[in-house]
């Protein structure tokens, strides 16, 4: 009987940023509007990029079952029934339209010229592709061999694990299985990378705790490897670590994670190897935009020179393939000419400038200068993104982020910035640039008196809604996601979310609005994987104001969301 036990590539749901000069999104037909393009893999000669397209009806229909290719031996109606049956076995549920489901994955190939421009896009047939989930996840060696997710039988079916195919001209060999001792993982979220000499595999799969971790497996001989051992230090956390990529010199490990250091979704990080056994890593590198955003960035892949990076991101809706620069010049000199502008008459005016590290909470206003004539020249010598904002009493400008590397690439070391002062200043242009509040829960847990914990609420100033609605503003999501990560780590904690409003409007409508807002936050947390039974909600309307509601300033303080720990 043909078996269909499998892995499929994992896509997480989550959050987005405007592109910058060094960011390249591949054009159609590489990226598409309706399908996900993920997991780019460079060939050894770097003249091809392999990637996986998900849910496209343009897939290879070859389907072997018990040594019979049913696509060639059955009519269309019978074939669709076979396909539905197979996909039900794979998914563990009914799949009414297999061709557009997330289990339909095919490998595509981008052909590059000597200047790394796209020459052609091809869609290989059997045996590289078939009607089952197909994906290349890594380069295996310098002989055009590649690692495929899943193992395949010539008679039909697939099983958990990995296999290797070799390209010879325009043909691919039938996948040969990689044998990994005691590798019994049955999950849809696996991936691996390997050293150029094939002696080391670094795998990503969910452990006993349920979250994704990275493991090392050592080659015994040929295609046989030891039982995977969890990496000891520097990489794994209580969050997900996945889609690893090992540099050519094996000194740097790139991976994706939704750990707290991320911008809100899944970000790409790197660490440096500290030992000979690939078990100890350190010096976590956090990458800022344009690589990472508040959405998901995954599947890093780097060329030999390691100055650029290929990756997948859903920052524009579906997952697409992107490329950007990792290189930052060390010795820089940039002149930023800053003008403070009155938003009403568009003339220069005095104001106070605040600036600092753009993506480090609490550091984006470390520096201060009072501009009496509304003009200031800032000389930038450190190649790190800065956030700059102007203030004059109750007037504020938009917070502007300067990336020195982008200025060097595009403007030869000079940039002019107009900071327009307005009564209602726009939000910072990147969520990570906000001073996200540190959740007080860890401190609360240290209190011995549980009643004291119950009396303490945390007001989250960064959770905001559209006026008079329960629609969360996108810039509020990082705070909510941080709360969700905390709750997923501390599974014994329950919370109560309470919404509050000002006194403008019908009393009953205000109470309902405050409850709706609390429930919307709960819905986001539940989608993150927090058990709904751990979250209580209530709406107080205007019944518990912090201020007197006599001015817009005081009413704004009364429109809030409070979250507190509750004990059984």
Coordinates of C-alpha atoms in Angstrom, one line a residue:
X1 CA 0.0 0.0 0.0
X2 CA 1.4 3.4 -1.0
X3 CA 2.1 5.6 2.0
X4 CA 1.9 9.4 2.2
X5 CA 3.6 10.6 5.3
X6 CA 5.2 14.0 4.6
X7 CA 6.6 17.4 5.5
X8 CA 5.3 20.6 4.0
X9 CA 6.9 24.0 4.3
X10 CA 5.6 26.2 7.2
X11 CA 4.2 29.7 6.7
X12 CA 3.4 31.6 9.9
X13 CA 0.7 34.3 10.2
X14 CA 1.8 37.5 11.3
X15 CA 2.7 41.4 10.3
X16 CA 5.1 45.4 7.5
X17 CA 7.5 48.0 6.3
X18 CA 8.1 50.2 3.3
X19 CA 10.9 49.1 1.0
X20 CA 14.3 50.9 0.9
X21 CA 16.8 51.6 -1.8
X22 CA 18.9 48.4 -1.4
X23 CA 15.8 46.2 -1.2
X24 CA 14.9 44.3 -4.4
X25 CA 11.6 42.4 -4.9
X26 CA 11.7 40.1 -7.8
X27 CA 9.2 40.9 -10.5
X28 CA 6.5 38.8 -12.1
X29 CA 6.7 36.0 -13.1
X30 CA 9.0 35.1 -10.3
X31 CA 6.7 36.6 -7.7
X32 CA 3.0 36.3 -8.1
X33 CA 0.0 38.1 -6.5
X34 CA -2.0 34.9 -5.8
X35 CA 0.6 32.4 -4.6
X36 CA 3.4 32.1 -2.0
X37 CA 7.0 32.0 -3.2
X38 CA 9.4 30.9 -0.5
X39 CA 12.6 29.1 0.3
X40 CA 15.2 30.5 -2.2
X41 CA 18.3 28.3 -2.7
X42 CA 21.3 29.3 -4.8
X43 CA 23.1 26.8 -6.9
X44 CA 26.8 26.4 -6.2
X45 CA 27.8 28.4 -9.3
X46 CA 25.2 31.0 -8.3
X47 CA 23.7 30.9 -11.8
X48 CA 20.3 29.5 -10.6
X49 CA 17.9 30.2 -7.8
X50 CA 15.5 27.4 -6.8
X51 CA 12.4 28.3 -5.0
X52 CA 9.0 26.8 -3.9
X53 CA 5.7 28.0 -5.2
X54 CA 2.6 27.1 -3.1
X55 CA -1.0 26.6 -4.2
X56 CA -0.6 27.2 -7.9
X57 CA -2.8 25.2 -10.2
X58 CA 0.2 25.1 -12.6
X59 CA 1.9 22.0 -10.9
X60 CA 3.3 18.8 -12.3
X61 CA 0.4 16.3 -12.2
X62 CA 2.5 13.1 -12.1
X63 CA 1.0 10.9 -9.4
X64 CA 2.4 7.4 -8.9
X65 CA 0.4 5.0 -6.7
X66 CA 1.4 1.4 -6.5
X67 CA 3.7 1.7 -9.5
X68 CA 1.0 3.3 -11.7
X69 CA 1.0 6.9 -12.9
X70 CA -2.7 7.5 -12.4
X71 CA -2.5 10.9 -14.3
X72 CA -1.7 8.9 -17.5
X73 CA -4.1 6.0 -16.7
X74 CA -7.2 7.7 -15.4
X75 CA -9.7 10.3 -16.8
X76 CA -9.8 13.7 -15.3
X77 CA -12.6 12.9 -12.8
X78 CA -10.9 9.8 -11.6
X79 CA -7.6 11.6 -11.3
X80 CA -9.1 14.3 -9.1
X81 CA -10.6 11.7 -6.8
X82 CA -7.2 10.0 -6.5
X83 CA -5.6 13.4 -5.8
X84 CA -8.2 14.3 -3.1
X85 CA -7.7 10.9 -1.5
X86 CA -3.9 11.4 -1.4
X87 CA -4.2 14.9 -0.1
X88 CA -6.6 13.8 2.6
X89 CA -4.1 11.3 3.8
X90 CA -1.4 13.9 3.7
X91 CA -3.4 16.7 5.5
X92 CA -5.4 14.5 7.8
X93 CA -8.6 16.2 6.6
X94 CA -10.7 16.7 3.5
X95 CA -9.1 18.8 0.8
X96 CA -11.7 19.8 -1.7
X97 CA -9.3 21.5 -4.2
X98 CA -5.9 19.9 -3.9
X99 CA -4.4 22.1 -6.7
X100 CA -4.9 25.3 -4.8
X101 CA -4.2 24.0 -1.3
X102 CA -1.1 24.8 0.8
X103 CA 0.0 21.1 0.4
X104 CA 0.5 21.7 -3.3
X105 CA 4.1 22.8 -3.6
X106 CA 6.3 22.8 -6.7
X107 CA 9.9 23.7 -7.4
X108 CA 10.7 26.5 -9.8
X109 CA 14.1 27.6 -11.2
X110 CA 15.4 31.1 -12.0
X111 CA 18.2 31.2 -14.5
X112 CA 20.7 34.1 -13.9
X113 CA 23.2 35.7 -16.3
X114 CA 26.7 36.7 -15.4
X115 CA 25.4 40.0 -14.0
X116 CA 22.9 38.2 -11.8
X117 CA 20.0 39.4 -13.9
X118 CA 17.1 37.1 -14.5
X119 CA 17.3 35.3 -17.9
X120 CA 14.6 32.7 -17.6
X121 CA 12.1 31.0 -15.3
X122 CA 11.5 27.3 -15.7
X123 CA 9.3 24.7 -14.0
X124 CA 11.0 21.3 -14.0
X125 CA 8.9 18.2 -14.4
X126 CA 9.1 14.7 -12.8
X127 CA 11.0 13.4 -10.8
X128 CA 12.0 16.8 -9.3
X129 CA 8.3 17.7 -9.2
X130 CA 5.1 15.7 -9.0
X131 CA 1.6 16.1 -7.6
X132 CA 2.9 15.8 -4.0
X133 CA 4.6 18.5 -1.8
X134 CA 8.0 19.3 -3.4
X135 CA 10.6 21.7 -2.1
X136 CA 14.4 22.1 -2.3
X137 CA 15.5 23.4 1.1
X138 CA 19.3 23.5 0.8
X139 CA 22.3 23.0 -1.5
X140 CA 24.1 19.7 -0.7
X141 CA 27.5 20.1 -2.4
X142 CA 29.3 21.7 -5.3
X143 CA 28.1 19.0 -7.8
X144 CA 24.7 20.4 -8.3
X145 CA 23.1 18.2 -5.7
X146 CA 20.2 19.6 -3.6
X147 CA 18.3 18.6 -0.5
X148 CA 14.6 17.9 -0.9
X149 CA 12.1 17.9 1.9
X150 CA 10.5 14.4 2.1
X151 CA 11.5 11.0 0.9
X152 CA 10.1 9.5 -2.2
X153 CA 9.5 6.0 -3.5
X154 CA 9.6 5.2 -7.3
X155 CA 6.4 3.1 -6.9
X156 CA 4.7 6.1 -5.4
X157 CA 4.1 7.8 -2.1
X158 CA 6.3 9.8 0.2
X159 CA 7.6 9.7 3.8
X160 CA 9.0 12.0 6.4
X161 CA 12.7 13.0 6.1
X162 CA 14.9 14.4 3.5
X163 CA 16.4 13.3 0.2
X164 CA 19.0 14.4 -2.4
X165 CA 18.6 15.0 -6.1
X166 CA 21.4 15.8 -8.6
X167 CA 21.0 18.0 -11.7
X168 CA 22.7 16.9 -14.9
X169 CA 22.1 19.4 -17.7
X170 CA 18.3 19.8 -17.7
X171 CA 17.5 16.6 -15.9
X172 CA 17.3 15.6 -12.2
X173 CA 18.0 12.3 -10.6
X174 CA 15.3 10.5 -8.6
X175 CA 15.7 11.6 -5.0
X176 CA 18.0 9.4 -2.8
X177 CA 17.0 9.3 0.8
X178 CA 19.1 10.8 3.6
X179 CA 19.2 8.4 6.6
X180 CA 19.1 10.2 10.0
X181 CA 19.1 8.0 13.1
X182 CA 16.0 8.1 15.2
X183 CA 14.5 10.9 13.2
X184 CA 10.9 10.2 13.7
X185 CA 9.4 13.7 13.5
X186 CA 6.0 13.9 12.0
X187 CA 5.4 17.6 11.5
X188 CA 4.8 20.1 8.8
X189 CA 7.6 22.5 9.9
X190 CA 11.0 21.0 9.1
X191 CA 14.0 22.3 7.3
X192 CA 17.8 21.9 7.2
X193 CA 21.0 23.3 6.0
X194 CA 24.3 21.5 5.6
X195 CA 28.1 22.2 5.5
X196 CA 29.8 22.3 2.1
X197 CA 31.5 19.0 2.9
X198 CA 28.2 17.4 3.9
X199 CA 29.6 16.4 7.3
X200 CA 27.2 18.6 9.3
X201 CA 23.5 18.9 9.1
X202 CA 21.6 21.6 11.0
X203 CA 18.0 20.7 11.2
X204 CA 14.9 22.7 12.4
X205 CA 12.0 20.8 13.8
X206 CA 9.6 21.0 16.8
X207 CA 10.8 19.3 20.0
X208 CA 8.9 17.9 22.9
X209 CA 8.0 21.4 24.1
X210 CA 6.2 22.1 20.9
X211 CA 8.2 25.0 19.6
X212 CA 10.8 24.8 16.8
X213 CA 14.5 24.4 17.7
X214 CA 17.7 23.8 15.8
X215 CA 19.6 20.5 16.0
X216 CA 23.0 19.2 14.8
X217 CA 23.5 15.8 13.1
X218 CA 26.9 14.4 12.1
X219 CA 27.7 12.3 9.0
X220 CA 28.6 8.7 9.8
X221 CA 29.3 7.8 6.2
X222 CA 27.8 8.5 2.8
X223 CA 24.1 9.4 3.3
X224 CA 23.9 8.2 6.9
X225 CA 23.8 10.7 9.8
X226 CA 23.6 10.5 13.6
X227 CA 20.6 11.2 15.7
X228 CA 20.1 15.0 15.9
X229 CA 21.3 16.7 19.1
X230 CA 19.8 20.0 20.2
X231 CA 22.2 23.0 19.9
X232 CA 23.3 23.8 23.4
X233 CA 23.9 27.6 23.6
X234 CA 23.3 30.8 21.7
X235 CA 20.5 29.8 19.4
X236 CA 17.5 28.0 20.9
X237 CA 14.9 29.8 23.0
X238 CA 11.4 29.1 24.2
X239 CA 10.2 30.6 20.9
X240 CA 10.6 29.2 17.4
X241 CA 13.9 29.0 15.7
X242 CA 13.7 27.7 12.1
X243 CA 14.8 27.9 8.4
X244 CA 18.5 27.7 9.1
X245 CA 21.3 28.6 6.6
X246 CA 25.0 27.9 7.3
X247 CA 27.5 30.1 5.7
X248 CA 30.1 28.7 3.3
X249 CA 32.9 28.9 5.8
X250 CA 30.6 27.3 8.5
X251 CA 31.3 30.2 10.9
X252 CA 27.9 31.9 10.7
X253 CA 24.4 30.5 11.2
X254 CA 21.5 32.5 9.8
X255 CA 18.0 31.5 11.0
X256 CA 14.5 32.9 11.5
X257 CA 12.8 33.3 14.9
X258 CA 9.8 35.0 16.5
X259 CA 11.7 35.7 19.7
X260 CA 11.1 39.0 21.6
X261 CA 14.0 40.7 19.7
X262 CA 11.9 40.4 16.5
X263 CA 10.0 43.4 15.1
X264 CA 6.7 41.7 15.8
X265 CA 6.6 38.8 13.3
X266 CA 9.4 36.3 12.4
X267 CA 12.8 38.0 11.8
X268 CA 16.1 36.8 10.4
X269 CA 19.0 36.7 12.8
X270 CA 22.6 35.3 12.8
X271 CA 25.0 33.9 15.3
X272 CA 28.8 33.0 15.2
X273 CA 30.1 29.5 15.9
X274 CA 32.2 29.2 19.1
X275 CA 33.3 25.5 19.0
X276 CA 34.2 22.7 16.6
X277 CA 31.1 20.6 17.2
X278 CA 28.6 23.3 16.1
X279 CA 26.9 23.1 19.5
X280 CA 27.8 26.5 20.9
X281 CA 27.1 29.8 19.2
X282 CA 27.2 33.4 20.3
X283 CA 27.1 37.1 19.3
X284 CA 23.4 37.3 18.2
X285 CA 23.1 39.7 15.3
X286 CA 19.9 41.6 14.9
X287 CA 19.1 42.9 11.4
X288 CA 17.2 46.1 10.9
X289 CA 15.1 47.2 7.9
X290 CA 15.1 46.7 5.0
X291 CA 15.8 43.1 5.8
X292 CA 13.4 42.6 8.6
X293 CA 10.0 44.2 9.0
X294 CA 7.0 43.9 11.3
X295 CA 5.8 41.0 9.0
X296 CA 7.5 37.7 8.6
X297 CA 11.0 37.2 7.1
X298 CA 12.2 33.6 6.7
X299 CA 14.3 31.3 4.6
X300 CA 17.6 33.2 4.4
X301 CA 20.1 32.3 1.7
X302 CA 23.4 34.0 1.0
X303 CA 25.9 33.9 -1.9
X304 CA 29.5 33.2 -1.2
X305 CA 30.5 36.9 -0.7
X306 CA 27.8 37.2 2.0
X307 CA 27.2 40.9 1.3
X308 CA 23.6 40.3 0.1
X309 CA 20.9 38.0 1.3
X310 CA 17.9 36.3 -0.4
X311 CA 14.8 35.7 1.7
X312 CA 11.0 35.3 1.7
X313 CA 8.7 37.8 3.3
X314 CA 4.9 38.4 3.5
X315 CA 5.3 42.2 4.0
X316 CA 3.2 42.9 0.9
X317 CA 0.5 40.2 1.4
X318 CA 1.5 36.8 0.1
X319 CA 5.1 35.5 0.6
X320 CA 7.5 36.8 -2.1
X321 CA 11.2 36.5 -2.8
X322 CA 13.4 39.5 -1.9
X323 CA 17.0 40.4 -2.0
X324 CA 18.8 43.1 0.0
X325 CA 22.3 44.2 1.2
X326 CA 23.8 43.0 4.4
X327 CA 27.0 45.0 4.0
X328 CA 27.4 48.2 6.0
X329 CA 30.4 50.5 5.5
X330 CA 32.4 51.1 8.7
X331 CA 34.0 54.5 8.1
X332 CA 31.2 56.9 7.0
X333 CA 30.6 60.6 7.1
X334 CA 27.0 61.8 6.4
X335 CA 25.7 65.4 6.5
X336 CA 22.1 65.5 7.5
X337 CA 20.6 69.0 7.1
X338 CA 17.4 69.2 9.3
X339 CA 14.8 71.9 9.0
X340 CA 11.9 72.4 11.4
X341 CA 8.8 73.5 9.5
X342 CA 5.6 75.1 10.8
X343 CA 2.8 72.9 9.5
X344 CA 0.4 75.8 9.1
X345 CA 2.5 78.4 7.2
X346 CA 5.3 76.1 5.9
X347 CA 8.0 78.4 7.3
X348 CA 11.0 77.5 9.5
X349 CA 10.3 77.8 13.2
X350 CA 12.2 77.1 16.5
X351 CA 12.0 73.7 18.0
X352 CA 13.7 70.9 19.9
X353 CA 15.3 68.0 18.2
X354 CA 15.5 64.5 19.7
X355 CA 17.4 61.6 18.0
X356 CA 18.9 58.2 18.8
X357 CA 19.0 54.6 17.8
X358 CA 16.0 53.9 15.6
X359 CA 15.2 50.3 16.5
X360 CA 16.3 50.1 20.1
X361 CA 13.5 50.8 22.6
X362 CA 14.3 53.6 25.0
X363 CA 17.3 54.9 22.9
X364 CA 15.6 56.8 20.1
X365 CA 15.6 60.1 22.0
X366 CA 19.0 59.9 23.7
X367 CA 20.3 63.1 22.1
X368 CA 18.8 66.6 22.2
X369 CA 19.4 70.0 20.6
X370 CA 17.4 73.2 20.8
X371 CA 17.1 74.8 17.3
X372 CA 16.5 78.6 17.7
X373 CA 16.4 79.2 14.0
X374 CA 14.7 75.9 13.0
X375 CA 17.8 74.5 11.4
X376 CA 20.4 72.0 12.5
X377 CA 23.2 70.1 10.8
X378 CA 23.8 66.6 12.1
X379 CA 27.1 64.8 11.2
X380 CA 26.6 61.1 11.3
X381 CA 29.7 58.9 11.6
X382 CA 28.1 55.6 12.9
X383 CA 26.4 53.4 10.4
X384 CA 23.3 52.6 12.4
X385 CA 19.7 53.7 11.7
X386 CA 18.7 56.9 13.6
X387 CA 15.2 58.2 14.5
X388 CA 14.8 62.0 14.5
X389 CA 11.8 64.0 15.7
X390 CA 11.1 67.7 16.3
X391 CA 8.9 69.1 19.1
X392 CA 7.7 72.6 20.0
X393 CA 5.3 72.5 23.1
X394 CA 2.2 70.8 21.9
X395 CA 3.4 70.4 18.3
X396 CA 5.3 67.4 17.1
X397 CA 6.7 66.2 13.8
X398 CA 6.6 62.8 12.3
X399 CA 9.4 60.6 13.5
X400 CA 11.8 60.1 10.6
X401 CA 14.3 57.2 10.3
X402 CA 17.6 57.7 8.6
X403 CA 19.5 54.7 7.5
X404 CA 23.1 55.9 6.8
X405 CA 23.9 53.0 4.5
X406 CA 20.9 53.8 2.3
X407 CA 22.0 57.5 2.2
X408 CA 25.5 56.4 1.0
X409 CA 24.0 54.2 -1.7
X410 CA 21.5 56.8 -3.0
X411 CA 22.7 60.3 -2.1
X412 CA 26.4 60.4 -1.8
X413 CA 26.5 61.2 1.9
X414 CA 24.0 64.1 2.1
X415 CA 20.4 64.2 3.1
X416 CA 17.9 67.0 3.7
X417 CA 15.1 66.4 6.1
X418 CA 12.0 68.6 6.7
X419 CA 10.3 67.9 10.1
X420 CA 6.8 69.4 9.9
X421 CA 5.3 70.3 13.2
X422 CA 1.6 69.5 13.5
X423 CA -0.9 69.3 16.4
X424 CA -1.6 65.6 15.7
X425 CA 1.7 64.3 14.6
X426 CA 1.7 61.1 12.5
X427 CA 3.1 58.0 14.2
X428 CA 6.7 56.9 13.8
X429 CA 7.3 55.4 10.4
X430 CA 8.3 52.0 11.8
X431 CA 6.7 50.2 14.7
X432 CA 10.0 49.0 16.1
X433 CA 11.1 52.6 16.5
X434 CA 8.5 53.2 19.2
X435 CA 9.3 53.0 22.8
X436 CA 7.5 49.7 23.4
X437 CA 6.5 49.3 27.0
X438 CA 8.3 46.7 29.0
X439 CA 5.6 44.2 30.3
X440 CA 5.5 44.4 34.1
X441 CA 4.4 40.8 34.6
X442 CA 7.8 39.4 35.5
X443 CA 8.0 42.0 38.2
X444 CA 4.5 41.3 39.4
X445 CA 5.2 37.6 39.8
X446 CA 8.0 38.4 42.3
X447 CA 5.4 39.9 44.7
X448 CA 4.6 37.5 47.4
X449 CA 1.1 38.8 48.0
X450 CA -1.3 37.5 45.3
X451 CA -3.8 40.1 46.3
X452 CA -1.3 42.8 45.5
X453 CA -0.9 41.3 42.0
X454 CA -4.7 41.4 41.5
X455 CA -4.8 45.1 42.4
X456 CA -2.1 46.0 39.9
X457 CA -3.1 46.8 36.3
X458 CA -0.8 47.7 33.4
X459 CA -2.0 50.4 31.0
X460 CA -0.8 49.8 27.5
X461 CA -0.4 53.2 25.9
X462 CA 0.7 51.6 22.6
X463 CA -2.5 49.7 22.0
X464 CA -4.6 52.1 19.9
X465 CA -7.7 51.9 17.9
X466 CA -9.4 53.8 15.0
X467 CA -11.6 56.6 16.5
X468 CA -15.0 55.3 17.7
X469 CA -14.3 51.8 16.4
X470 CA -12.8 48.5 17.6
X471 CA -10.3 48.4 14.7
X472 CA -6.8 48.1 16.1
X473 CA -4.2 50.4 14.5
X474 CA -1.4 48.4 13.0
X475 CA 1.2 50.2 15.1
X476 CA -0.4 48.6 18.2
X477 CA 0.4 45.0 17.1
X478 CA 4.0 44.8 18.4
X479 CA 2.8 45.4 21.9
X480 CA 0.0 42.8 21.6
X481 CA 2.4 40.3 20.0
X482 CA 4.8 40.8 22.9
X483 CA 2.1 40.1 25.3
X484 CA 1.2 37.0 23.4
X485 CA 4.8 35.7 23.5
X486 CA 4.8 36.3 27.2
X487 CA 1.6 34.3 27.7
X488 CA 2.8 31.4 25.5
X489 CA 6.0 31.2 27.6
X490 CA 4.2 31.5 31.0
X491 CA 1.3 29.0 30.5
X492 CA 0.1 29.2 34.1
X493 CA -0.9 32.8 33.9
X494 CA -4.4 34.2 33.1
X495 CA -5.1 37.8 32.4
X496 CA -8.1 40.2 32.3
X497 CA -8.3 42.8 29.5
X498 CA -10.5 45.8 30.3
X499 CA -11.5 48.5 27.9
X500 CA -12.2 52.1 28.9
X501 CA -13.5 55.1 27.0
X502 CA -14.0 58.8 27.6
X503 CA -17.5 60.3 28.2
X504 CA -18.3 61.4 24.6
X505 CA -21.3 59.5 23.4
X506 CA -24.1 57.2 24.5
X507 CA -23.3 55.4 27.8
X508 CA -24.5 52.1 26.5
X509 CA -22.6 52.4 23.2
X510 CA -19.4 53.4 25.1
X511 CA -19.6 50.3 27.3
X512 CA -20.1 48.1 24.3
X513 CA -17.3 49.7 22.4
X514 CA -14.9 49.2 25.3
X515 CA -15.9 45.5 25.5
X516 CA -15.5 45.1 21.7
X517 CA -12.0 46.5 21.9
X518 CA -11.0 44.1 24.7
X519 CA -12.4 41.2 22.7
X520 CA -10.5 42.2 19.6
X521 CA -7.2 42.1 21.6
X522 CA -8.2 38.7 22.9
X523 CA -8.9 37.5 19.4
X524 CA -5.4 38.5 18.3
X525 CA -3.8 36.7 21.3
X526 CA -5.9 33.5 20.6
X527 CA -4.7 33.6 16.9
X528 CA -1.1 33.6 18.3
X529 CA -1.8 30.4 20.1
X530 CA -2.9 31.5 23.5
X531 CA -5.7 29.4 25.0
X532 CA -8.9 31.5 25.1
X533 CA -9.8 30.2 28.5
X534 CA -6.8 32.1 29.9
X535 CA -8.1 35.5 28.8
X536 CA -11.1 37.3 30.4
X537 CA -12.5 40.5 29.0
X538 CA -14.7 43.3 30.3
X539 CA -15.8 46.8 29.1
X540 CA -16.2 49.6 31.6
X541 CA -17.1 52.4 29.2
X542 CA -16.7 55.8 30.8
X543 CA -17.3 54.6 34.4
X544 CA -13.7 54.5 35.6
X545 CA -11.9 57.6 34.2
X546 CA -8.4 58.4 35.2
X547 CA -8.9 62.1 34.6
X548 CA -11.9 64.5 34.6
X549 CA -12.8 64.5 30.8
X550 CA -12.8 68.3 30.7
X551 CA -10.2 68.5 28.0
X552 CA -9.0 66.4 25.0
X553 CA -5.8 65.8 26.8
X554 CA -7.5 64.2 29.8
X555 CA -10.1 62.4 27.6
X556 CA -7.2 60.8 25.7
X557 CA -5.8 59.4 29.0
X558 CA -9.2 57.9 29.8
X559 CA -9.4 56.1 26.4
X560 CA -7.2 53.1 27.3
X561 CA -6.8 49.4 27.7
X562 CA -5.8 47.9 31.0
X563 CA -4.4 44.4 31.3
X564 CA -3.9 42.7 34.6
X565 CA -2.9 39.2 35.9
X566 CA -5.7 37.3 37.6
X567 CA -5.1 34.3 39.8
X568 CA -7.3 31.2 40.2

